[in-house]
Structures are given as structure tokens and as C-alpha cells.
PDB file of C-alpha atoms and ligand atoms in Angstrom:
ATOM      1  CA  MET Y 125     -57.498 -26.007 -10.674  1.00 88.00           C
ATOM      2  CA  LYS Y 126     -54.414 -28.335 -10.763  1.00 93.00           C
ATOM      3  CA  PRO Y 127     -53.384 -28.653  -7.224  1.00 96.00           C
ATOM      4  CA  LEU Y 128     -49.915 -27.330  -6.651  1.00 97.00           C
ATOM      5  CA  VAL Y 129     -47.534 -28.978  -4.192  1.00 98.00           C
ATOM      6  CA  VAL Y 130     -44.070 -27.112  -3.043  1.00 98.00           C
ATOM      7  CA  ALA Y 131     -41.102 -28.922  -1.617  1.00 98.00           C
ATOM      8  CA  ASN Y 132     -39.782 -26.119   0.724  1.00 98.00           C
ATOM      9  CA  TRP Y 133     -36.301 -27.946   1.445  1.00 98.00           C
ATOM     10  CA  LYS Y 134     -35.390 -24.789   3.446  1.00 98.00           C
ATOM     11  CA  MET Y 135     -31.620 -24.955   4.438  1.00 98.00           C
ATOM     12  CA  ASN Y 136     -31.004 -28.308   3.487  1.00 98.00           C
ATOM     13  CA  PRO Y 137     -29.461 -30.630   2.697  1.00 98.00           C
ATOM     14  CA  THR Y 138     -25.699 -29.551   3.348  1.00 98.00           C
ATOM     15  CA  SER Y 139     -23.742 -30.781  -0.078  1.00 98.00           C
ATOM     16  CA  LEU Y 140     -24.635 -30.351  -3.913  1.00 98.00           C
ATOM     17  CA  ARG Y 141     -24.248 -33.964  -3.978  1.00 98.00           C
ATOM     18  CA  ALA Y 142     -27.166 -34.590  -1.277  1.00 98.00           C
ATOM     19  CA  ALA Y 143     -29.152 -32.219  -3.003  1.00 98.00           C
ATOM     20  CA  GLU Y 144     -28.893 -33.542  -6.532  1.00 98.00           C
ATOM     21  CA  ALA Y 145     -29.336 -37.412  -5.267  1.00 98.00           C
ATOM     22  CA  LEU Y 146     -32.649 -36.191  -3.610  1.00 98.00           C
ATOM     23  CA  ALA Y 147     -33.816 -34.111  -6.635  1.00 98.00           C
ATOM     24  CA  ARG Y 148     -33.027 -37.448  -8.799  1.00 97.00           C
ATOM     25  CA  ARG Y 149     -34.946 -39.512  -6.491  1.00 97.00           C
ATOM     26  CA  ILE Y 150     -37.988 -37.316  -6.173  1.00 97.00           C
ATOM     27  CA  ALA Y 151     -38.278 -36.850 -10.317  1.00 96.00           C
ATOM     28  CA  VAL Y 152     -37.636 -40.706 -10.919  1.00 95.00           C
ATOM     29  CA  GLY Y 153     -39.961 -41.484  -8.267  1.00 95.00           C
ATOM     30  CA  LEU Y 154     -42.794 -39.217  -9.668  1.00 94.00           C
ATOM     31  CA  GLY Y 155     -42.181 -40.313 -13.235  1.00 87.00           C
ATOM     32  CA  ASN Y 156     -44.709 -38.293 -15.407  1.00 76.00           C
ATOM     33  CA  VAL Y 157     -46.646 -36.883 -12.862  1.00 73.00           C
ATOM     34  CA  SER Y 158     -50.023 -35.571 -14.422  1.00 84.00           C
ATOM     35  CA  GLY Y 159     -53.132 -33.715 -12.406  1.00 91.00           C
ATOM     36  CA  VAL Y 160     -50.645 -32.232  -9.770  1.00 95.00           C
ATOM     37  CA  GLU Y 161     -47.948 -29.280 -10.310  1.00 96.00           C
ATOM     38  CA  VAL Y 162     -44.945 -29.972  -8.503  1.00 97.00           C
ATOM     39  CA  ALA Y 163     -42.483 -27.577  -7.570  1.00 98.00           C
ATOM     40  CA  ILE Y 164     -39.165 -27.911  -6.091  1.00 98.00           C
ATOM     41  CA  ALA Y 165     -37.667 -25.086  -3.816  1.00 98.00           C
ATOM     42  CA  PRO Y 166     -34.224 -26.111  -2.982  1.00 98.00           C
ATOM     43  CA  PRO Y 167     -31.143 -23.191  -1.619  1.00 98.00           C
ATOM     44  CA  PHE Y 168     -30.016 -21.162  -3.896  1.00 98.00           C
ATOM     45  CA  PRO Y 169     -26.901 -22.876  -4.650  1.00 98.00           C
ATOM     46  CA  TYR Y 170     -28.611 -25.964  -5.765  1.00 98.00           C
ATOM     47  CA  LEU Y 171     -31.356 -24.518  -7.922  1.00 98.00           C
ATOM     48  CA  ALA Y 172     -29.540 -25.009 -11.325  1.00 97.00           C
ATOM     49  CA  VAL Y 173     -28.312 -28.694 -10.521  1.00 97.00           C
ATOM     50  CA  VAL Y 174     -32.136 -29.636  -9.423  1.00 98.00           C
ATOM     51  CA  GLY Y 175     -33.449 -28.259 -12.712  1.00 97.00           C
ATOM     52  CA  ARG Y 176     -31.229 -30.006 -14.546  1.00 96.00           C
ATOM     53  CA  VAL Y 177     -31.791 -33.289 -13.044  1.00 95.00           C
ATOM     54  CA  THR Y 178     -35.817 -33.056 -12.732  1.00 94.00           C
ATOM     55  CA  ARG Y 179     -36.023 -32.032 -16.248  1.00 83.00           C
ATOM     56  CA  GLN Y 180     -39.748 -30.902 -16.936  1.00 82.00           C
ATOM     57  CA  ARG Y 181     -41.155 -33.383 -14.241  1.00 90.00           C
ATOM     58  CA  THR Y 182     -41.152 -30.617 -11.512  1.00 95.00           C
ATOM     59  CA  VAL Y 183     -40.889 -26.951 -11.440  1.00 97.00           C
ATOM     60  CA  LEU Y 184     -38.371 -24.812  -9.884  1.00 98.00           C
ATOM     61  CA  ALA Y 185     -39.230 -22.365  -7.187  1.00 98.00           C
ATOM     62  CA  ALA Y 186     -36.968 -20.296  -5.109  1.00 98.00           C
ATOM     63  CA  GLN Y 187     -37.211 -19.747  -1.193  1.00 98.00           C
ATOM     64  CA  ASP Y 188     -36.770 -16.058  -1.536  1.00 98.00           C
ATOM     65  CA  ALA Y 189     -36.124 -13.143  -3.924  1.00 98.00           C
ATOM     66  CA  TRP Y 190     -34.684  -9.649  -3.319  1.00 98.00           C
ATOM     67  CA  ALA Y 191     -37.112  -6.464  -3.474  1.00 98.00           C
ATOM     68  CA  GLY Y 192     -35.383  -5.088  -6.479  1.00 97.00           C
ATOM     69  CA  ALA Y 193     -33.850  -6.130  -9.954  1.00 97.00           C
ATOM     70  CA  SER Y 194     -30.115  -5.402  -9.603  1.00 97.00           C
ATOM     71  CA  GLY Y 195     -27.674  -3.144  -7.601  1.00 97.00           C
ATOM     72  CA  ALA Y 196     -25.302  -3.297  -4.524  1.00 98.00           C
ATOM     73  CA  TYR Y 197     -27.275  -5.367  -2.074  1.00 97.00           C
ATOM     74  CA  THR Y 198     -24.760  -7.796  -0.789  1.00 97.00           C
ATOM     75  CA  GLY Y 199     -25.590 -11.252  -0.411  1.00 97.00           C
ATOM     76  CA  ALA Y 200     -29.238 -10.712  -2.260  1.00 97.00           C
ATOM     77  CA  VAL Y 201     -30.814 -12.872  -5.038  1.00 98.00           C
ATOM     78  CA  SER Y 202     -32.396 -10.761  -7.795  1.00 98.00           C
ATOM     79  CA  PRO Y 203     -35.833 -12.221  -8.774  1.00 98.00           C
ATOM     80  CA  LEU Y 204     -34.190 -11.760 -12.587  1.00 98.00           C
ATOM     81  CA  MET Y 205     -31.289 -14.316 -12.085  1.00 98.00           C
ATOM     82  CA  LEU Y 206     -34.075 -16.764 -10.720  1.00 98.00           C
ATOM     83  CA  ARG Y 207     -36.031 -16.317 -13.884  1.00 98.00           C
ATOM     84  CA  ASP Y 208     -33.106 -16.538 -15.896  1.00 98.00           C
ATOM     85  CA  LEU Y 209     -32.422 -20.044 -14.103  1.00 97.00           C
ATOM     86  CA  GLY Y 210     -36.008 -21.064 -15.005  1.00 97.00           C
ATOM     87  CA  VAL Y 211     -37.532 -20.591 -11.874  1.00 98.00           C
ATOM     88  CA  ARG Y 212     -40.972 -20.377 -12.248  1.00 98.00           C
ATOM     89  CA  TYR Y 213     -42.450 -19.753  -8.411  1.00 98.00           C
ATOM     90  CA  VAL Y 214     -40.865 -17.830  -5.511  1.00 98.00           C
ATOM     91  CA  ILE Y 215     -41.915 -18.405  -1.869  1.00 98.00           C
ATOM     92  CA  LEU Y 216     -42.122 -14.548  -0.165  1.00 98.00           C
ATOM     93  CA  GLY Y 217     -43.020 -14.003   3.294  1.00 98.00           C
ATOM     94  CA  HIS Y 218     -42.355 -17.081   5.141  1.00 97.00           C
ATOM     95  CA  SER Y 219     -42.706 -17.084   8.946  1.00 96.00           C
ATOM     96  CA  GLU Y 220     -39.084 -18.414   9.078  1.00 96.00           C
ATOM     97  CA  ARG Y 221     -38.023 -15.049   7.317  1.00 97.00           C
ATOM     98  CA  ARG Y 222     -40.442 -12.910   9.286  1.00 96.00           C
ATOM     99  CA  ARG Y 223     -39.082 -14.225  12.568  1.00 93.00           C
ATOM    100  CA  PHE Y 224     -35.604 -15.085  11.934  1.00 93.00           C
ATOM    101  CA  LEU Y 225     -34.684 -11.996   9.496  1.00 95.00           C
ATOM    102  CA  GLY Y 226     -37.279  -9.251  10.625  1.00 95.00           C
ATOM    103  CA  GLU Y 227     -38.758  -9.028   7.245  1.00 97.00           C
ATOM    104  CA  ASP Y 228     -42.023  -7.390   7.613  1.00 97.00           C
ATOM    105  CA  ASP Y 229     -45.010  -6.722   5.330  1.00 98.00           C
ATOM    106  CA  GLY Y 230     -43.521  -3.668   3.479  1.00 98.00           C
ATOM    107  CA  LEU Y 231     -40.548  -5.451   2.356  1.00 98.00           C
ATOM    108  CA  ILE Y 232     -42.805  -8.435   1.543  1.00 98.00           C
ATOM    109  CA  ASN Y 233     -44.901  -6.054  -0.650  1.00 98.00           C
ATOM    110  CA  ARG Y 234     -41.760  -4.810  -2.284  1.00 98.00           C
ATOM    111  CA  LYS Y 235     -40.418  -8.231  -2.844  1.00 98.00           C
ATOM    112  CA  VAL Y 236     -43.972  -9.173  -4.382  1.00 98.00           C
ATOM    113  CA  LYS Y 237     -43.881  -6.349  -6.762  1.00 98.00           C
ATOM    114  CA  ALA Y 238     -40.182  -7.063  -7.878  1.00 98.00           C
ATOM    115  CA  ALA Y 239     -41.001 -10.881  -8.274  1.00 98.00           C
ATOM    116  CA  LEU Y 240     -44.055  -9.673 -10.432  1.00 98.00           C
ATOM    117  CA  VAL Y 241     -42.120  -7.509 -12.850  1.00 98.00           C
ATOM    118  CA  ALA Y 242     -39.381 -10.369 -13.184  1.00 98.00           C
ATOM    119  CA  ARG Y 243     -42.325 -12.759 -14.537  1.00 98.00           C
ATOM    120  CA  LEU Y 244     -42.206 -14.752 -11.104  1.00 98.00           C
ATOM    121  CA  ILE Y 245     -44.929 -16.296  -9.688  1.00 98.00           C
ATOM    122  CA  PRO Y 246     -45.146 -15.296  -5.956  1.00 98.00           C
ATOM    123  CA  ILE Y 247     -46.325 -17.436  -3.288  1.00 98.00           C
ATOM    124  CA  ILE Y 248     -47.016 -15.323  -0.624  1.00 98.00           C
ATOM    125  CA  ALA Y 249     -47.097 -16.821   2.911  1.00 98.00           C
ATOM    126  CA  ILE Y 250     -49.279 -15.757   5.705  1.00 98.00           C
ATOM    127  CA  GLY Y 251     -50.421 -17.142   9.060  1.00 95.00           C
ATOM    128  CA  GLU Y 252     -51.027 -16.590  12.531  1.00 93.00           C
ATOM    129  CA  GLU Y 253     -48.365 -17.278  15.609  1.00 91.00           C
ATOM    130  CA  HIS Y 254     -50.449 -18.975  18.009  1.00 89.00           C
ATOM    131  CA  ARG Y 255     -52.966 -21.305  17.742  1.00 87.00           C
ATOM    132  CA  GLU Y 256     -56.603 -19.608  18.335  1.00 78.00           C
ATOM    133  CA  SER Y 257     -59.850 -20.889  18.863  1.00 70.00           C
ATOM    134  CA  GLN Y 258     -61.501 -22.284  15.594  1.00 68.00           C
ATOM    135  CA  ALA Y 259     -64.203 -19.717  15.663  1.00 70.00           C
ATOM    136  CA  VAL Y 260     -61.911 -16.682  15.673  1.00 76.00           C
ATOM    137  CA  THR Y 261     -60.418 -15.699  12.379  1.00 86.00           C
ATOM    138  CA  PRO Y 262     -57.132 -14.002  13.154  1.00 88.00           C
ATOM    139  CA  PRO Y 263     -57.060 -10.466  12.131  1.00 93.00           C
ATOM    140  CA  VAL Y 264     -53.432 -10.792  11.164  1.00 95.00           C
ATOM    141  CA  LEU Y 265     -54.531 -12.934   7.904  1.00 95.00           C
ATOM    142  CA  ALA Y 266     -56.295  -9.918   6.634  1.00 96.00           C
ATOM    143  CA  GLN Y 267     -53.365  -7.784   7.224  1.00 97.00           C
ATOM    144  CA  GLN Y 268     -50.578  -9.719   6.188  1.00 98.00           C
ATOM    145  CA  LEU Y 269     -52.736 -10.126   2.848  1.00 98.00           C
ATOM    146  CA  ALA Y 270     -53.992  -6.845   2.225  1.00 98.00           C
ATOM    147  CA  ARG Y 271     -50.445  -5.213   2.942  1.00 98.00           C
ATOM    148  CA  ALA Y 272     -48.662  -7.953   0.660  1.00 98.00           C
ATOM    149  CA  LEU Y 273     -50.740  -7.034  -2.334  1.00 98.00           C
ATOM    150  CA  ASP Y 274     -50.820  -3.060  -1.445  1.00 98.00           C
ATOM    151  CA  GLY Y 275     -50.648  -0.771  -4.652  1.00 98.00           C
ATOM    152  CA  ILE Y 276     -50.304  -3.674  -7.041  1.00 98.00           C
ATOM    153  CA  PRO Y 277     -52.683  -3.670 -10.100  1.00 97.00           C
ATOM    154  CA  ARG Y 278     -55.161  -6.423  -9.944  1.00 96.00           C
ATOM    155  CA  ARG Y 279     -54.533  -7.752 -13.531  1.00 95.00           C
ATOM    156  CA  ARG Y 280     -51.063  -8.331 -12.414  1.00 97.00           C
ATOM    157  CA  LEU Y 281     -52.036 -10.564  -9.742  1.00 98.00           C
ATOM    158  CA  ARG Y 282     -53.862 -13.260 -11.692  1.00 97.00           C
ATOM    159  CA  ALA Y 283     -52.741 -16.704 -10.951  1.00 96.00           C
ATOM    160  CA  ILE Y 284     -50.511 -15.880  -7.931  1.00 98.00           C
ATOM    161  CA  VAL Y 285     -50.389 -18.193  -4.870  1.00 98.00           C
ATOM    162  CA  ILE Y 286     -51.300 -17.974  -1.208  1.00 98.00           C
ATOM    163  CA  ALA Y 287     -49.893 -20.128   1.245  1.00 98.00           C
ATOM    164  CA  TYR Y 288     -51.662 -20.352   4.425  1.00 97.00           C
ATOM    165  CA  GLU Y 289     -48.984 -21.722   7.098  1.00 96.00           C
ATOM    166  CA  PRO Y 290     -50.191 -21.244  10.838  1.00 94.00           C
ATOM    167  CA  VAL Y 291     -46.571 -20.892  12.376  1.00 93.00           C
ATOM    168  CA  TRP Y 292     -48.097 -23.047  15.435  1.00 93.00           C
ATOM    169  CA  ALA Y 293     -48.335 -25.994  13.074  1.00 94.00           C
ATOM    170  CA  ILE Y 294     -44.984 -25.715  11.362  1.00 93.00           C
ATOM    171  CA  SER Y 295     -42.983 -28.831  12.291  1.00 92.00           C
ATOM    172  CA  THR Y 296     -40.098 -26.745  13.613  1.00 90.00           C
ATOM    173  CA  THR Y 297     -42.075 -24.793  16.063  1.00 91.00           C
ATOM    174  CA  PRO Y 298     -41.901 -26.446  19.269  1.00 90.00           C
ATOM    175  CA  GLY Y 299     -45.146 -28.494  20.470  1.00 90.00           C
ATOM    176  CA  ALA Y 300     -46.529 -27.993  16.430  1.00 92.00           C
ATOM    177  CA  ARG Y 301     -49.260 -30.220  15.594  1.00 90.00           C
ATOM    178  CA  PRO Y 302     -51.165 -30.063  12.114  1.00 93.00           C
ATOM    179  CA  ASP Y 303     -53.987 -28.030  11.505  1.00 92.00           C
ATOM    180  CA  SER Y 304     -57.393 -30.090  11.080  1.00 93.00           C
ATOM    181  CA  PRO Y 305     -58.420 -30.370   7.503  1.00 94.00           C
ATOM    182  CA  ASP Y 306     -61.838 -28.861   8.451  1.00 93.00           C
ATOM    183  CA  ASN Y 307     -60.296 -25.803   9.721  1.00 92.00           C
ATOM    184  CA  ALA Y 308     -57.791 -25.848   6.857  1.00 94.00           C
ATOM    185  CA  THR Y 309     -60.687 -25.677   4.849  1.00 95.00           C
ATOM    186  CA  ARG Y 310     -62.544 -23.002   6.566  1.00 93.00           C
ATOM    187  CA  ARG Y 311     -59.232 -20.857   6.404  1.00 95.00           C
ATOM    188  CA  ALA Y 312     -58.964 -21.463   2.597  1.00 96.00           C
ATOM    189  CA  LEU Y 313     -62.342 -20.179   2.406  1.00 96.00           C
ATOM    190  CA  TYR Y 314     -61.914 -16.924   4.341  1.00 96.00           C
ATOM    191  CA  ILE Y 315     -58.740 -16.168   2.475  1.00 97.00           C
ATOM    192  CA  ARG Y 316     -60.718 -16.534  -0.674  1.00 97.00           C
ATOM    193  CA  LYS Y 317     -63.230 -14.195   0.550  1.00 97.00           C
ATOM    194  CA  LEU Y 318     -60.659 -11.521   1.402  1.00 97.00           C
ATOM    195  CA  LEU Y 319     -58.973 -12.110  -2.361  1.00 98.00           C
ATOM    196  CA  VAL Y 320     -62.477 -11.418  -3.493  1.00 98.00           C
ATOM    197  CA  LYS Y 321     -62.847  -8.153  -1.474  1.00 97.00           C
ATOM    198  CA  LEU Y 322     -59.503  -7.074  -2.284  1.00 97.00           C
ATOM    199  CA  LEU Y 323     -59.381  -8.095  -6.119  1.00 98.00           C
ATOM    200  CA  GLY Y 324     -62.722  -8.645  -7.532  1.00 97.00           C
ATOM    201  CA  PRO Y 325     -64.074 -12.215  -8.523  1.00 97.00           C
ATOM    202  CA  SER Y 326     -62.499 -12.997 -11.513  1.00 97.00           C
ATOM    203  CA  VAL Y 327     -58.882 -12.228 -10.565  1.00 98.00           C
ATOM    204  CA  ALA Y 328     -59.706 -14.265  -7.028  1.00 98.00           C
ATOM    205  CA  ASP Y 329     -60.844 -17.077  -9.088  1.00 97.00           C
ATOM    206  CA  THR Y 330     -57.172 -17.462 -10.726  1.00 97.00           C
ATOM    207  CA  ILE Y 331     -55.866 -17.791  -7.276  1.00 98.00           C
ATOM    208  CA  ARG Y 332     -54.701 -21.155  -5.696  1.00 98.00           C
ATOM    209  CA  VAL Y 333     -54.634 -21.196  -1.868  1.00 98.00           C
ATOM    210  CA  ILE Y 334     -52.329 -24.072  -0.276  1.00 98.00           C
ATOM    211  CA  TYR Y 335     -51.754 -25.283   3.077  1.00 97.00           C
ATOM    212  CA  GLY Y 336     -48.312 -25.717   5.029  1.00 96.00           C
ATOM    213  CA  GLY Y 337     -47.684 -26.818   8.531  1.00 95.00           C
ATOM    214  CA  SER Y 338     -46.753 -30.454   9.521  1.00 93.00           C
ATOM    215  CA  ALA Y 339     -48.064 -31.882   6.292  1.00 95.00           C
ATOM    216  CA  THR Y 340     -47.046 -35.744   6.227  1.00 96.00           C
ATOM    217  CA  ALA Y 341     -47.452 -38.687   3.743  1.00 96.00           C
ATOM    218  CA  LYS Y 342     -50.477 -39.513   6.212  1.00 96.00           C
ATOM    219  CA  ASN Y 343     -52.223 -36.443   6.395  1.00 96.00           C
ATOM    220  CA  ALA Y 344     -51.453 -35.010   3.085  1.00 96.00           C
ATOM    221  CA  SER Y 345     -54.677 -35.404   0.912  1.00 95.00           C
ATOM    222  CA  SER Y 346     -57.059 -34.868   3.728  1.00 96.00           C
ATOM    223  CA  PHE Y 347     -56.418 -30.999   3.484  1.00 96.00           C
ATOM    224  CA  LEU Y 348     -57.675 -30.966  -0.300  1.00 95.00           C
ATOM    225  CA  ALA Y 349     -61.228 -30.516  -0.568  1.00 86.00           C
ATOM    226  CA  THR Y 350     -62.234 -31.237  -3.979  1.00 80.00           C
ATOM    227  CA  ASP Y 351     -65.818 -30.662  -3.617  1.00 84.00           C
ATOM    228  CA  ILE Y 352     -65.639 -27.000  -2.895  1.00 89.00           C
ATOM    229  CA  ARG Y 353     -62.474 -24.419  -3.609  1.00 92.00           C
ATOM    230  CA  GLY Y 354     -60.746 -25.202  -0.131  1.00 94.00           C
ATOM    231  CA  MET Y 355     -57.048 -25.715   0.004  1.00 97.00           C
ATOM    232  CA  GLU Y 356     -55.555 -26.721  -3.528  1.00 97.00           C
ATOM    233  CA  GLY Y 357     -52.284 -27.578  -2.488  1.00 97.00           C
ATOM    234  CA  LEU Y 358     -49.770 -27.815   0.077  1.00 98.00           C
ATOM    235  CA  LEU Y 359     -46.197 -26.173   0.882  1.00 98.00           C
ATOM    236  CA  ILE Y 360     -44.084 -29.207   2.620  1.00 98.00           C
ATOM    237  CA  GLY Y 361     -41.224 -28.415   4.533  1.00 97.00           C
ATOM    238  CA  GLY Y 362     -39.759 -31.287   6.623  1.00 97.00           C
ATOM    239  CA  ALA Y 363     -41.281 -34.267   4.708  1.00 97.00           C
ATOM    240  CA  SER Y 364     -40.028 -33.019   1.386  1.00 98.00           C
ATOM    241  CA  LEU Y 365     -36.473 -33.903   2.252  1.00 98.00           C
ATOM    242  CA  ASN Y 366     -37.661 -37.452   2.284  1.00 98.00           C
ATOM    243  CA  ALA Y 367     -38.134 -38.761  -1.421  1.00 98.00           C
ATOM    244  CA  GLU Y 368     -40.171 -41.576  -0.707  1.00 97.00           C
ATOM    245  CA  GLU Y 369     -42.516 -39.258   1.533  1.00 98.00           C
ATOM    246  CA  CYS Y 370     -42.265 -36.371  -1.128  1.00 97.00           C
ATOM    247  CA  ILE Y 371     -43.487 -38.875  -3.425  1.00 97.00           C
ATOM    248  CA  THR Y 372     -46.133 -40.367  -1.694  1.00 97.00           C
ATOM    249  CA  ILE Y 373     -47.965 -37.089  -0.719  1.00 97.00           C
ATOM    250  CA  VAL Y 374     -47.635 -36.173  -4.462  1.00 97.00           C
ATOM    251  CA  GLN Y 375     -49.507 -39.511  -5.257  1.00 95.00           C
ATOM    252  CA  SER Y 376     -51.881 -39.192  -2.555  1.00 95.00           C
ATOM    253  CA  ILE Y 377     -53.097 -35.914  -4.110  1.00 95.00           C
ATOM    254  CA  ARG Y 378     -53.371 -37.370  -7.378  1.00 93.00           C
ATOM    255  CA  LYS Y 379     -55.423 -39.975  -6.185  1.00 93.00           C
ATOM    256  CA  LYS Y 380     -57.683 -37.883  -4.240  1.00 91.00           C
ATOM    257  CA  VAL Y 381     -58.125 -35.386  -6.927  1.00 88.00           C
ATOM    258  CA  ARG Y 382     -58.955 -38.150  -9.637  1.00 87.00           C
ATOM    259  CA  GLY Y 383     -61.184 -40.378  -6.984  1.00 82.00           C
ATOM    260  CA  ASP Y 384     -63.224 -37.198  -6.308  1.00 56.00           C
ATOM    261  CA  LYS Y 385     -63.605 -36.621  -9.813  1.00 52.00           C
ATOM    262  CA  SER Y 386     -64.896 -40.220 -11.044  1.00 44.00           C
TER     263      SER Y 386
HETATM  264  P1  PGA H  13     -43.045 -28.263   7.800  1.00 57.33           P
HETATM  265  O1  PGA H  13     -43.048 -26.738   7.188  1.00 57.33           O
HETATM  266  O2  PGA H  13     -43.683 -29.170   6.580  1.00 57.33           O
HETATM  267  O3  PGA H  13     -42.031 -28.846   7.905  1.00 57.33           O
HETATM  268  O4  PGA H  13     -43.824 -28.156   8.896  1.00 57.33           O
HETATM  269  C1  PGA H  13     -43.899 -26.051   6.279  1.00 57.33           C
HETATM  270  C2  PGA H  13     -43.711 -24.630   6.298  1.00 57.33           C
HETATM  271  O5  PGA H  13     -42.976 -24.095   6.473  1.00 57.33           O
HETATM  272  O6  PGA H  13     -44.617 -23.893   5.758  1.00 57.33           O
END
């Protein structure tokens, strides 16, 4: 399956002009990327301009969407509005939203349902808070995954994306350090096992599991295992705000995927 790299700009940069320049530098630097799908997730106010300057080189992702289509929800953004802007993916359940905005599994589940109705592809983020022994599989992963997918017909979940982002590895967490590639691969295999149990093998097969947490140009490609179905992409935060680093990450992944095939 084609690897997916998602550039999550979070609440950066703080001007339209800077967002446009960053998107343009990334798009020009990437050229005609083949073999890797690149999605840029800027803040809402920049989606249209990022879509315009990147043309077809990258696709658009949103950092969140509301749990319903329209109505009296001050400040919320409907998945239908995003779809209308040309957005393809939507990140749901990011740990920062769980932590700072108190989003719980029930709300995330409703958001996943609304995104699917609007024909957006959810990127559902799950991950444990604290670093644990590699031998332990944090129960929170199974819990967050099952609750996010609860009550949704299996067939609707084809081709969604699960992002494993251990909170302790996210660059803005004090003392953060990236997960080890081996552990990330073990987690991907575990999440895949959970998906098979929840959705059956044929739907699970269509789902990409990607890694997020202090990924940089130096370590990015090491997270992808191409001989087995480990991590099949990255959710990049901090490093995606530097165009050169973002481009190097995508190129390193493309090289790895190509190199391992030949
Ligand atoms: P980071 O963010 O790359 O800055 O660690 C990753 C994430 O939030 O998933």
C-alpha cells in the first residue's frame, strides 16, 4: 500500500502569507511525487490557499471536524464544508485535542461517523500517555480503537487510517523522544491484529497504520518496515513546519519503499 505522510502544522504558522509560502515551498520541492501520498493539514483558515498553491502535488487534510453536518454549533467546522473545499483526510482524536479540549472517545466516535457521512477519510489518532515497558501492550490502544469505531458498519471503514502517536514521543511533550523503530513496528502489528478482530481481515487489509511522534528527516524512514506490514506512513508535527525537512522526509520514505522493492 502506498505510504502516507501527513504534515500536521497544528496551530502554525500565524499568517496567511507564511502559510502560503510554506505550502508553496513544500509543493515545489516535492515536484511530482510518486510512490508516497503527501497530505498537508494546515489550520482551517489556510486550507483554501494551501489547496490552491499545492495543486495536485499534495492532498488536503483537516486537523479536526465537528460531529454533525450543520447547525447551531458556534465555532465548529462541518465535515461537509471541508469536503466542499477539497479536503480528503481529517485527523480525529489527536492527543492534543483529547488533553487540551477534553475530547473523549464518545465524541471522537461521533466525529468519525460524521466524517464518513461527508466522505472524508478519518485518520484516527490513538496512543498511550506514558512510556511503558516494550513488553506491555497498553490497554488504552484497544480501548480507544474499539470506541472510535463503535457502531460503524465494517464496510464504511474501508481505507481509513489509524495513527499511532504515543503521547510521550510527541515533540512538544516535555522530555519527549521518538519511539524506537522496532517498537513502532510491534505496535503497528498489534493495531493490525486489533483491526482484524474488530473488522475482519478483508476490511483490516485496506487500513493503513501510520506513526507520529518526533519524526524527523534523520529517523523518518526507519519507522517504515517494508518487508512486513508495519507502519505505512507518518504523521509529522514539528518537522513539517520546515519545508526542507518535510521534503527530505518524503524523499527518504520514497527511497526506502523503492529501494526495498528492487
Ligand atoms: P511531532 O508531532 O512530530 O511534533 O512530535 C507528532 C504528533 O502530534 O502526532
